XYZ file of N, CA and C in Angstrom:
795
model
N 9.465 3.113 39.972
C 10.736 3.223 40.673
C 11.826 2.557 39.838
N 13.017 3.095 39.900
C 14.132 2.517 39.164
C 14.772 1.427 39.998
N 15.539 0.570 39.323
C 16.145 -0.558 40.023
C 17.654 -0.463 40.058
N 18.210 -0.553 41.256
C 19.656 -0.698 41.424
C 19.980 -1.994 42.160
N 18.945 -2.788 42.477
C 19.148 -4.044 43.190
C 19.744 -5.100 42.259
N 20.756 -5.833 42.699
C 21.169 -7.015 41.945
C 20.002 -8.008 41.887
N 19.781 -8.608 40.726
C 18.657 -9.527 40.534
C 19.175 -10.949 40.385
N 18.548 -11.857 41.123
C 18.990 -13.253 41.128
C 17.832 -14.169 40.751
N 18.152 -15.232 40.055
C 17.185 -16.269 39.702
C 17.278 -17.373 40.750
N 16.219 -17.538 41.532
C 16.232 -18.523 42.616
C 16.197 -19.941 42.064
N 16.793 -20.843 42.801
C 16.840 -22.245 42.386
C 15.444 -22.814 42.179
N 14.509 -22.459 43.069
C 13.177 -23.058 43.006
C 12.415 -22.669 41.748
N 12.756 -21.550 41.124
C 12.053 -21.130 39.914
C 12.322 -22.084 38.765
N 13.501 -22.681 38.762
C 13.869 -23.620 37.690
C 14.400 -24.915 38.317
N 13.645 -25.441 39.259
C 14.143 -26.544 40.079
C 14.409 -27.803 39.267
N 13.780 -27.954 38.115
C 13.973 -29.143 37.281
C 15.210 -29.042 36.398
N 15.894 -27.907 36.423
C 17.097 -27.736 35.604
C 18.326 -28.242 36.354
N 19.257 -28.872 35.632
C 20.512 -29.233 36.272
C 21.326 -27.960 36.495
N 22.403 -28.078 37.254
C 23.144 -26.888 37.667
C 23.750 -26.128 36.492
N 24.279 -26.832 35.517
C 24.883 -26.156 34.363
C 23.812 -25.417 33.566
N 22.646 -26.051 33.394
C 21.544 -25.390 32.697
C 21.077 -24.166 33.465
N 21.044 -24.274 34.791
C 20.640 -23.129 35.610
C 21.545 -21.933 35.358
N 22.835 -22.174 35.282
C 23.783 -21.092 34.993
C 23.494 -20.499 33.619
N 23.283 -21.362 32.632
C 23.057 -20.893 31.263
C 21.794 -20.050 31.151
N 20.700 -20.496 31.781
C 19.445 -19.755 31.621
C 19.455 -18.460 32.435
N 20.126 -18.457 33.580
C 20.241 -17.213 34.349
C 20.993 -16.165 33.539
N 22.062 -16.587 32.885
C 22.829 -15.663 32.038
C 21.990 -15.204 30.849
N 21.321 -16.146 30.183
C 20.552 -15.820 28.982
C 19.402 -14.864 29.287
N 18.811 -14.991 30.474
C 17.680 -14.139 30.832
C 18.104 -12.773 31.363
N 19.394 -12.596 31.586
C 19.888 -11.286 31.992
C 20.001 -11.061 33.484
N 20.018 -12.143 34.272
C 20.164 -11.983 35.721
C 21.619 -11.675 36.090
N 21.766 -11.045 37.240
C 23.097 -10.759 37.772
C 23.654 -11.939 38.555
N 22.752 -12.785 39.075
C 23.144 -13.866 39.984
C 22.136 -14.998 39.877
N 22.447 -16.086 40.562
C 21.513 -17.211 40.639
C 21.691 -17.914 41.968
N 20.736 -18.784 42.245
C 20.835 -19.654 43.407
C 20.832 -21.095 42.956
N 21.422 -21.970 43.767
C 21.464 -23.394 43.466
C 20.955 -24.181 44.665
N 20.209 -25.232 44.400
C 19.797 -26.153 45.462
C 20.577 -27.445 45.265
N 21.359 -27.810 46.288
C 22.282 -28.936 46.167
C 21.728 -30.151 46.895
N 21.679 -31.260 46.169
C 21.271 -32.540 46.743
C 22.542 -33.368 46.942
N 22.927 -33.553 48.189
C 24.210 -34.201 48.482
C 24.289 -35.590 47.854
N 23.183 -36.321 47.830
C 23.186 -37.664 47.255
C 23.124 -37.617 45.729
N 22.174 -36.890 45.182
C 21.961 -36.878 43.733
C 23.076 -36.165 42.979
N 23.750 -35.215 43.634
C 24.771 -34.411 42.959
C 26.192 -34.903 43.227
N 26.313 -36.181 43.575
C 27.649 -36.717 43.907
C 28.631 -36.605 42.752
N 28.130 -36.718 41.513
C 29.027 -36.717 40.352
C 29.308 -35.310 39.820
N 28.680 -34.297 40.400
C 28.884 -32.922 39.940
C 30.165 -32.365 40.540
N 30.972 -31.743 39.715
C 32.217 -31.134 40.185
C 31.952 -29.690 40.622
N 32.051 -29.398 41.915
C 31.845 -28.011 42.353
C 32.853 -27.040 41.735
N 34.100 -27.505 41.567
C 35.117 -26.620 40.993
C 34.770 -26.253 39.554
N 34.328 -27.232 38.765
C 33.967 -26.962 37.375
C 32.724 -26.061 37.313
N 31.782 -26.319 38.198
C 30.575 -25.497 38.229
C 30.905 -24.063 38.612
N 31.806 -23.889 39.572
C 32.223 -22.545 39.965
C 32.849 -21.804 38.785
N 33.629 -22.508 37.983
C 34.233 -21.874 36.805
C 33.165 -21.456 35.804
N 32.130 -22.295 35.667
C 31.042 -21.968 34.743
C 30.313 -20.706 35.190
N 30.102 -20.581 36.483
C 29.443 -19.390 37.021
C 30.295 -18.151 36.752
N 31.598 -18.277 37.004
C 32.508 -17.150 36.771
C 32.560 -16.786 35.290
N 32.651 -17.802 34.427
C 32.732 -17.554 32.986
C 31.465 -16.882 32.465
N 30.328 -17.156 33.117
C 29.062 -16.545 32.698
C 28.910 -15.123 33.223
N 29.860 -14.688 34.051
C 29.783 -13.350 34.605
C 28.710 -13.199 35.662
N 28.388 -14.302 36.339
C 27.329 -14.305 37.340
C 27.900 -14.393 38.749
N 27.077 -14.053 39.706
C 27.374 -14.220 41.122
C 26.522 -15.369 41.647
N 27.069 -16.190 42.504
C 26.277 -17.223 43.172
C 25.745 -16.614 44.456
N 24.477 -16.209 44.424
C 23.904 -15.535 45.584
C 23.710 -16.485 46.742
N 23.152 -17.681 46.456
C 22.849 -18.585 47.569
C 22.958 -20.040 47.157
N 23.190 -20.857 48.167
C 23.201 -22.308 48.035
C 22.212 -22.846 49.058
N 21.327 -23.740 48.621
C 20.295 -24.325 49.484
C 20.585 -25.811 49.688
N 20.132 -26.372 50.760
C 19.597 -25.752 51.942
C 20.009 -26.631 53.124
N 20.460 -26.039 54.207
C 20.749 -26.772 55.440
C 19.478 -26.804 56.281
N 18.990 -28.017 56.565
C 17.768 -28.168 57.353
C 18.160 -28.655 58.756
N 18.146 -27.739 59.701
C 18.461 -28.090 61.079
C 17.275 -28.821 61.683
N 17.563 -29.960 62.317
C 16.477 -30.824 62.783
C 16.962 -31.622 63.984
N 16.104 -31.844 64.985
C 16.545 -32.595 66.165
C 16.970 -34.023 65.863
N 16.503 -34.582 64.744
C 16.856 -35.955 64.382
C 18.033 -36.028 63.420
N 18.646 -34.881 63.129
C 19.766 -34.856 62.189
C 21.022 -34.381 62.906
N 21.993 -35.263 63.131
C 23.254 -34.830 63.758
C 23.927 -33.744 62.923
N 24.556 -32.803 63.591
C 25.157 -31.688 62.862
C 26.186 -32.168 61.845
N 26.880 -33.248 62.145
C 27.909 -33.735 61.227
C 27.360 -34.099 59.858
N 26.066 -34.370 59.792
C 25.476 -34.700 58.489
C 25.423 -33.488 57.561
N 25.639 -32.302 58.106
C 25.667 -31.092 57.276
C 27.069 -30.796 56.748
N 28.042 -31.576 57.173
C 29.428 -31.269 56.803
C 29.652 -31.304 55.297
N 28.990 -32.242 54.598
C 29.209 -32.351 53.157
C 28.727 -31.100 52.440
N 27.580 -30.573 52.832
C 27.091 -29.354 52.194
C 27.988 -28.166 52.534
N 28.539 -28.171 53.733
C 29.500 -27.127 54.094
C 30.720 -27.203 53.172
N 31.176 -28.419 52.879
C 32.312 -28.600 51.972
C 31.980 -28.093 50.570
N 30.757 -28.356 50.123
C 30.338 -27.875 48.806
C 30.320 -26.345 48.800
N 29.799 -25.755 49.863
C 29.777 -24.292 49.962
C 31.186 -23.722 49.939
N 32.112 -24.413 50.570
C 33.498 -23.944 50.583
C 34.086 -23.900 49.176
N 33.630 -24.810 48.306
C 34.145 -24.852 46.938
C 33.376 -23.924 45.995
N 32.064 -23.809 46.197
C 31.254 -22.959 45.319
C 31.275 -21.504 45.743
N 31.520 -21.238 47.021
C 31.607 -19.892 47.583
C 30.378 -19.026 47.285
N 29.188 -19.486 47.694
C 28.017 -18.614 47.577
C 28.125 -17.465 48.572
N 27.417 -16.388 48.298
C 27.373 -15.312 49.293
C 26.658 -15.792 50.549
N 25.608 -16.627 50.361
C 24.780 -17.068 51.477
C 24.484 -18.555 51.387
N 24.563 -19.229 52.518
C 24.126 -20.620 52.643
C 22.777 -20.598 53.351
N 21.718 -20.982 52.639
C 20.359 -20.884 53.179
C 20.128 -21.983 54.207
N 19.513 -21.589 55.326
C 19.295 -22.493 56.441
C 17.878 -22.316 56.981
N 17.196 -23.440 57.239
C 15.905 -23.408 57.926
C 16.015 -24.306 59.145
N 15.138 -24.095 60.111
C 15.233 -24.869 61.348
C 13.903 -25.504 61.713
N 14.012 -26.763 62.141
C 12.857 -27.494 62.683
C 13.091 -27.842 64.146
N 14.055 -27.164 64.766
C 14.321 -27.390 66.188
C 13.242 -26.716 67.038
N 12.542 -27.438 67.885
C 11.589 -26.786 68.800
C 12.288 -25.846 69.781
N 13.537 -26.162 70.100
C 14.305 -25.370 71.052
C 15.105 -24.300 70.306
N 14.774 -23.011 70.464
C 15.507 -21.965 69.748
C 16.987 -21.900 70.122
N 17.324 -22.342 71.319
C 18.742 -22.352 71.716
C 19.536 -23.348 70.881
N 18.904 -24.451 70.533
C 19.568 -25.438 69.680
C 19.781 -24.846 68.283
N 18.796 -24.116 67.792
C 18.965 -23.448 66.502
C 20.122 -22.471 66.560
N 20.173 -21.655 67.625
C 21.255 -20.673 67.762
C 22.612 -21.361 67.780
N 22.735 -22.437 68.539
C 24.021 -23.122 68.653
C 24.479 -23.684 67.317
N 23.556 -24.279 66.562
C 23.945 -24.876 65.282
C 24.171 -23.800 64.221
N 23.448 -22.681 64.303
C 23.757 -21.562 63.414
C 25.187 -21.076 63.638
N 25.587 -21.015 64.896
C 26.952 -20.594 65.201
C 27.975 -21.556 64.610
N 27.712 -22.853 64.711
C 28.621 -23.839 64.125
C 28.704 -23.676 62.611
N 27.553 -23.473 61.957
C 27.544 -23.267 60.512
C 28.316 -22.006 60.143
N 28.034 -20.925 60.858
C 28.678 -19.652 60.558
C 30.190 -19.747 60.698
N 30.629 -20.411 61.762
C 32.069 -20.575 61.983
C 32.698 -21.433 60.895
N 31.967 -22.450 60.439
C 32.514 -23.379 59.449
C 32.725 -22.733 58.086
N 31.816 -21.830 57.694
C 31.903 -21.286 56.333
C 32.527 -19.900 56.265
N 32.729 -19.270 57.412
C 33.318 -17.922 57.411
C 34.662 -17.853 56.692
N 35.564 -18.849 56.836
C 36.863 -18.753 56.153
C 36.756 -18.697 54.627
N 35.596 -19.068 54.086
C 35.432 -19.098 52.634
C 34.643 -17.892 52.118
N 34.436 -16.904 52.999
C 33.735 -15.701 52.598
C 32.240 -15.862 52.473
N 31.696 -16.897 53.094
C 30.259 -17.171 53.011
C 29.558 -16.771 54.308
N 28.271 -16.535 54.194
C 27.454 -16.188 55.354
C 26.220 -17.081 55.406
N 25.544 -17.072 56.546
C 24.344 -17.874 56.753
C 23.112 -17.005 56.568
N 22.169 -17.485 55.762
C 20.901 -16.807 55.560
C 19.806 -17.662 56.186
N 19.270 -17.213 57.307
C 18.251 -17.951 58.043
C 16.869 -17.587 57.506
N 16.135 -18.592 57.039
C 14.815 -18.341 56.465
C 13.725 -18.783 57.424
N 12.728 -17.922 57.609
C 11.571 -18.270 58.426
C 10.394 -18.634 57.520
N 9.578 -19.563 57.986
C 8.364 -19.977 57.285
C 7.336 -20.354 58.340
N 6.089 -20.093 58.061
C 5.041 -20.367 59.042
C 4.899 -21.851 59.341
N 5.461 -22.717 58.482
C 5.356 -24.155 58.715
C 6.672 -24.766 59.188
N 7.587 -23.923 59.695
C 8.805 -24.428 60.324
C 8.852 -23.951 61.772
N 9.885 -24.361 62.498
C 9.992 -23.987 63.912
C 10.192 -22.485 64.082
N 10.879 -21.858 63.132
C 11.027 -20.403 63.145
C 9.996 -19.862 62.176
N 8.879 -19.425 62.719
C 7.701 -19.157 61.896
C 7.553 -17.712 61.464
N 8.175 -16.780 62.162
C 7.947 -15.364 61.891
C 9.249 -14.598 61.751
N 9.133 -13.417 61.170
C 10.288 -12.527 61.043
C 10.856 -12.191 62.410
N 9.999 -11.898 63.379
C 10.469 -11.519 64.717
C 11.277 -12.642 65.348
N 10.816 -13.887 65.192
C 11.545 -15.023 65.757
C 12.903 -15.183 65.084
N 12.912 -15.056 63.763
C 14.176 -15.205 63.032
C 15.167 -14.109 63.410
N 14.693 -12.871 63.493
C 15.580 -11.772 63.867
C 16.145 -11.965 65.267
N 15.316 -12.460 66.180
C 15.757 -12.664 67.559
C 16.844 -13.728 67.642
N 16.641 -14.850 66.973
C 17.623 -15.939 67.015
C 18.911 -15.526 66.313
N 18.787 -14.865 65.154
C 19.989 -14.427 64.444
C 20.777 -13.412 65.272
N 20.066 -12.514 65.942
C 20.744 -11.517 66.780
C 21.469 -12.192 67.938
N 20.835 -13.210 68.530
C 21.473 -13.929 69.633
C 22.734 -14.633 69.153
N 22.671 -15.216 67.954
C 23.844 -15.897 67.410
C 24.960 -14.908 67.087
N 24.602 -13.745 66.537
C 25.628 -12.732 66.241
C 26.273 -12.226 67.520
N 25.477 -12.100 68.572
C 26.020 -11.636 69.853
C 27.030 -12.616 70.422
N 26.896 -13.891 70.033
C 27.819 -14.921 70.498
C 28.971 -15.151 69.523
N 29.089 -14.282 68.522
C 30.226 -14.375 67.612
C 29.896 -14.743 66.187
N 28.638 -15.074 65.895
C 28.253 -15.430 64.527
C 27.922 -14.205 63.706
N 28.954 -13.411 63.413
C 28.739 -12.125 62.752
C 28.178 -12.280 61.345
N 28.387 -13.457 60.726
C 27.978 -13.659 59.334
C 26.640 -14.403 59.248
N 25.644 -13.922 59.974
C 24.310 -14.521 59.975
C 23.283 -13.423 59.731
N 22.454 -13.611 58.703
C 21.376 -12.673 58.407
C 20.076 -13.428 58.201
N 18.996 -12.691 58.079
C 17.666 -13.278 57.918
C 17.169 -13.037 56.495
N 16.710 -14.102 55.869
C 16.123 -14.055 54.532
C 14.628 -13.787 54.661
N 14.132 -12.806 53.896
C 12.709 -12.478 53.912
C 12.098 -12.853 52.568
N 11.239 -13.856 52.604
C 10.470 -14.288 51.437
C 9.113 -13.584 51.508
N 8.716 -12.914 50.432
C 7.477 -12.127 50.450
C 6.270 -12.970 50.826
N 6.214 -14.199 50.328
C 5.078 -15.066 50.641
C 5.093 -15.479 52.104
N 6.244 -15.905 52.601
C 6.322 -16.362 53.991
C 6.072 -15.218 54.973
N 6.532 -14.024 54.615
C 6.255 -12.871 55.478
C 4.748 -12.658 55.594
N 4.069 -12.678 54.470
C 2.620 -12.456 54.472
C 1.880 -13.574 55.205
N 2.230 -14.817 54.916
C 1.497 -15.952 55.483
C 1.787 -16.158 56.961
N 2.857 -15.588 57.457
C 3.144 -15.674 58.894
C 2.515 -14.514 59.667
N 1.735 -13.697 58.977
C 1.077 -12.578 59.636
C 1.879 -11.304 59.638
N 2.990 -11.283 58.907
C 3.836 -10.103 58.864
C 3.430 -9.142 57.762
N 4.109 -8.013 57.733
C 3.846 -6.968 56.745
C 5.148 -6.237 56.446
N 5.237 -5.568 55.274
C 6.466 -4.839 54.949
C 6.924 -3.883 56.044
N 5.990 -3.257 56.744
C 6.362 -2.303 57.791
C 7.178 -2.948 58.899
N 7.086 -4.267 59.031
C 7.847 -4.965 60.072
C 9.352 -4.884 59.839
N 9.760 -4.572 58.625
C 11.181 -4.483 58.308
C 11.776 -3.134 58.704
N 10.948 -2.168 59.062
C 11.450 -0.816 59.307
C 12.388 -0.745 60.500
N 12.218 -1.632 61.448
C 13.075 -1.597 62.626
C 14.366 -2.363 62.480
N 14.625 -2.935 61.307
C 15.845 -3.716 61.128
C 17.037 -2.793 60.877
N 18.198 -3.313 61.210
C 19.443 -2.555 61.045
C 20.329 -3.232 60.021
N 21.404 -2.563 59.631
C 22.383 -3.160 58.727
C 22.899 -4.465 59.341
N 22.906 -5.512 58.552
C 23.366 -6.810 59.026
C 22.259 -7.719 59.492
N 21.053 -7.168 59.706
C 19.942 -8.023 60.143
C 19.439 -8.925 59.016
N 19.362 -8.361 57.810
C 18.757 -9.065 56.680
C 19.814 -9.452 55.652
N 19.575 -10.573 54.984
C 20.486 -11.010 53.927
C 20.016 -10.508 52.566
N 18.823 -10.893 52.152
C 18.255 -10.451 50.874
C 16.772 -10.780 50.874
N 16.068 -10.369 49.821
C 14.640 -10.631 49.687
C 14.395 -11.667 48.593
N 13.398 -12.523 48.821
C 12.880 -13.393 47.765
C 11.510 -12.860 47.377
N 11.323 -12.622 46.082
C 10.077 -12.048 45.602
C 9.279 -13.052 44.782
N 7.978 -13.047 45.023
C 7.016 -13.785 44.227
C 5.687 -13.092 44.458
N 4.628 -13.655 43.941
C 3.300 -13.123 44.173
C 2.339 -14.284 44.349
N 1.145 -13.991 44.832
C 0.084 -15.000 44.948
C -1.254 -14.321 44.706
N -2.216 -15.104 44.215
C -3.566 -14.594 44.003
C -4.457 -14.867 45.199
N -4.196 -15.965 45.895
C -5.083 -16.386 46.972
C -4.840 -15.597 48.249
N -5.870 -15.485 49.050
C -5.772 -14.871 50.371
C -5.399 -15.954 51.388
N -4.769 -15.578 52.500
C -4.326 -16.596 53.456
C -5.468 -17.313 54.163
N -6.513 -16.607 54.546
C -7.670 -17.169 55.252
C -7.239 -18.168 56.318
N -7.924 -19.304 56.381
C -7.620 -20.291 57.414
C -6.320 -21.033 57.151
N -5.852 -20.970 55.919
C -4.612 -21.690 55.584
C -3.426 -21.203 56.399
N -3.536 -19.972 56.939
C -2.433 -19.424 57.725
C -2.097 -20.319 58.909
N -3.047 -21.116 59.373
C -2.831 -21.970 60.533
C -2.726 -23.443 60.153
N -2.608 -23.733 58.876
C -2.514 -25.110 58.394
C -1.160 -25.306 57.720
N -0.208 -25.923 58.409
C 1.140 -26.055 57.832
C 1.149 -26.770 56.484
N 0.336 -27.796 56.319
C 0.333 -28.528 55.055
C -0.157 -27.651 53.908
N -1.203 -26.871 54.132
C -1.702 -25.980 53.086
C -0.692 -24.887 52.761
N -0.040 -24.374 53.792
C 0.963 -23.336 53.566
C 2.136 -23.870 52.747
N 2.592 -25.073 53.084
C 3.694 -25.677 52.338
C 3.287 -25.957 50.894
N 2.059 -26.442 50.703
C 1.578 -26.725 49.344
C 1.530 -25.443 48.520
N 1.011 -24.374 49.105
C 0.942 -23.103 48.394
C 2.336 -22.629 47.999
N 3.276 -22.702 48.934
C 4.633 -22.210 48.672
C 5.316 -22.994 47.565
N 4.969 -24.259 47.407
C 5.651 -25.127 46.441
C 4.899 -25.296 45.131
N 3.675 -24.731 45.052
C 2.874 -24.977 43.856
C 2.111 -23.776 43.304
N 1.788 -22.792 44.133
C 0.813 -21.787 43.727
C 1.375 -20.368 43.628
N 2.664 -20.241 43.604
C 3.244 -18.902 43.495
C 3.030 -18.337 42.087
N 2.969 -17.009 42.020
C 2.930 -16.283 40.751
C 4.171 -15.399 40.661
N 4.422 -14.912 39.467
C 5.564 -14.033 39.274
C 5.244 -12.629 39.799
N 6.269 -11.851 40.147
C 6.045 -10.528 40.731
C 5.104 -9.664 39.893
N 4.121 -9.064 40.567
C 3.164 -8.209 39.892
C 1.944 -8.932 39.370
N 1.899 -10.261 39.516
C 0.773 -11.040 38.998
C -0.192 -11.465 40.107
N -0.054 -10.863 41.281
C -0.908 -11.237 42.400
C -1.219 -10.054 43.284
N -1.351 -10.331 44.572
C -1.859 -9.317 45.502
C -0.881 -8.932 46.607
N 0.325 -9.496 46.624
C 1.265 -9.172 47.693
C 1.792 -7.737 47.538
N 2.032 -7.042 48.650
C 2.508 -5.645 48.601
C 4.013 -5.577 48.360
N 4.431 -5.980 47.173
C 5.864 -6.100 46.894
C 6.567 -4.746 46.851
N 5.903 -3.733 46.307
C 6.540 -2.404 46.249
C 6.821 -1.887 47.652
N 5.893 -2.081 48.557
C 6.101 -1.652 49.938
C 7.243 -2.441 50.583
N 7.337 -3.714 50.250
C 8.395 -4.544 50.823
C 9.768 -4.088 50.341
N 9.920 -3.929 49.037
C 11.213 -3.520 48.485
C 11.617 -2.143 48.989
N 10.633 -1.300 49.233
C 10.930 0.054 49.712
C 11.546 0.079 51.105
N 11.443 -1.033 51.837
C 11.963 -1.067 53.209
C 13.441 -1.427 53.288
N 14.054 -1.844 52.186
C 15.428 -2.346 52.250
C 16.358 -1.453 51.439
N 17.668 -1.504 51.717
C 18.621 -0.691 50.954
C 18.571 -1.002 49.468
N 18.854 0.002 48.656
C 18.741 -0.133 47.205
C 19.751 -1.091 46.604
N 20.742 -1.504 47.387
C 21.747 -2.438 46.869
C 21.496 -3.869 47.348
N 20.423 -4.098 48.097
C 20.145 -5.452 48.587
C 19.691 -6.345 47.432
N 20.243 -7.549 47.299
C 19.812 -8.435 46.219
C 18.344 -8.829 46.345
N 17.714 -8.998 45.187
C 16.351 -9.498 45.096
C 16.380 -10.786 44.293
N 15.828 -11.837 44.856
C 15.810 -13.137 44.202
C 14.376 -13.482 43.824
N 14.142 -13.834 42.567
C 12.798 -14.183 42.108
C 12.601 -15.684 42.303
N 11.716 -16.033 43.249
C 11.474 -17.445 43.554
C 10.004 -17.768 43.292
N 9.753 -18.534 42.236
C 8.379 -18.871 41.854
C 8.287 -20.355 41.544
N 7.777 -21.122 42.495
C 7.410 -22.507 42.236
C 5.932 -22.506 41.883
N 5.599 -23.001 40.695
C 4.236 -22.847 40.207
C 3.812 -24.033 39.354
N 2.678 -24.639 39.684
C 2.105 -25.695 38.841
C 1.730 -25.131 37.475
N 1.336 -23.885 37.452
C 0.910 -23.258 36.208
C 2.031 -23.250 35.168
N 3.272 -23.157 35.649
C 4.416 -23.071 34.742
C 5.207 -24.378 34.650
N 4.676 -25.444 35.221
C 5.430 -26.700 35.300
C 5.787 -27.258 33.931
N 4.957 -27.017 32.928
C 5.233 -27.562 31.611
C 6.112 -26.699 30.740
N 6.501 -25.541 31.233
C 7.343 -24.642 30.441
C 8.814 -24.898 30.739
N 9.670 -24.570 29.809
C 11.094 -24.824 29.964
C 11.703 -23.917 31.022
N 12.826 -24.326 31.607
C 13.525 -23.436 32.535
C 13.860 -22.086 31.923
N 14.228 -22.079 30.644
C 14.569 -20.813 29.988
C 13.340 -19.914 29.889
N 12.187 -20.491 29.567
C 10.960 -19.699 29.475
C 10.607 -19.095 30.832
N 10.773 -19.884 31.891
C 10.488 -19.374 33.229
C 11.463 -18.269 33.625
N 12.721 -18.463 33.290
C 13.728 -17.453 33.617
C 13.444 -16.148 32.889
N 13.102 -16.242 31.605
C 12.788 -15.028 30.849
C 11.548 -14.338 31.418
N 10.541 -15.119 31.805
C 9.334 -14.509 32.356
C 9.636 -13.872 33.716
N 10.484 -14.514 34.482
C 10.885 -13.929 35.762
C 11.533 -12.569 35.552
N 12.424 -12.472 34.569
C 13.076 -11.195 34.300
C 12.097 -10.174 33.740
N 11.210 -10.610 32.863
C 10.228 -9.690 32.292
C 9.343 -9.095 33.385
N 8.892 -9.928 34.318
C 7.975 -9.431 35.340
C 8.691 -8.554 36.364
N 9.934 -8.876 36.705
C 10.619 -8.046 37.692
C 10.989 -6.695 37.075
N 11.306 -6.668 35.784
C 11.557 -5.387 35.118
C 10.282 -4.560 35.053
N 9.175 -5.226 34.729
C 7.880 -4.531 34.670
C 7.518 -3.988 36.046
N 7.840 -4.743 37.082
C 7.572 -4.309 38.455
C 8.271 -2.978 38.740
N 9.514 -2.857 38.319
C 10.247 -1.618 38.582
C 9.829 -0.482 37.646
N 9.333 -0.819 36.472
C 8.861 0.227 35.578
C 7.571 0.848 36.081
């Protein structure tokens, strides 16, 4: 199949790279876009305005900024600094996960986030994971739809190939989605089968952060997944892998591009 999808280098693939290096390697590897993970404490000395200029000068798009973690023990005001950073960097999507046991609390805070960043042309990308409070695609779609019905028009659901599989989902589950339901796809692969780990949050989190493979190097039905979404939807390559921990960010970025091109060939 041919590719018309914009391709993005996810922050987690080169998580050890600083932001300027991330921009450089995404450009060098031939990506259309990149993602950044912002640490409010560690990145205090980073200038968002200067970084935004670097992204523009590289001819790249900032697909996403990570990550707002909604949590019952975290007052919403603690997210204000990341909202300010998003306002300056202007990502297409601000990635959000929720640990709220109460889905209504998640909906309410999603609405606050959506309202806060809408003036800057940004949207909220809600990610589900089997080891968070929003564990499945169906749950994420339901909460996002409820928030949009209450005025949060700029809220979509992020589908990570690994999390979809490990939560018991399948590519066919995307067939009932409509325009505006989904934000973009994150692609990776894995060799291992879910087995009992599907019900063990610690094992699932460990796998997601250490055992991913690049697209086409495992057993996930990635072609079926990509076939369910519009041809212009961005695809982000997200591979956190112990196997590649000793390789440079540039080497990982080049391999990410090589494998995603091979996938489409």
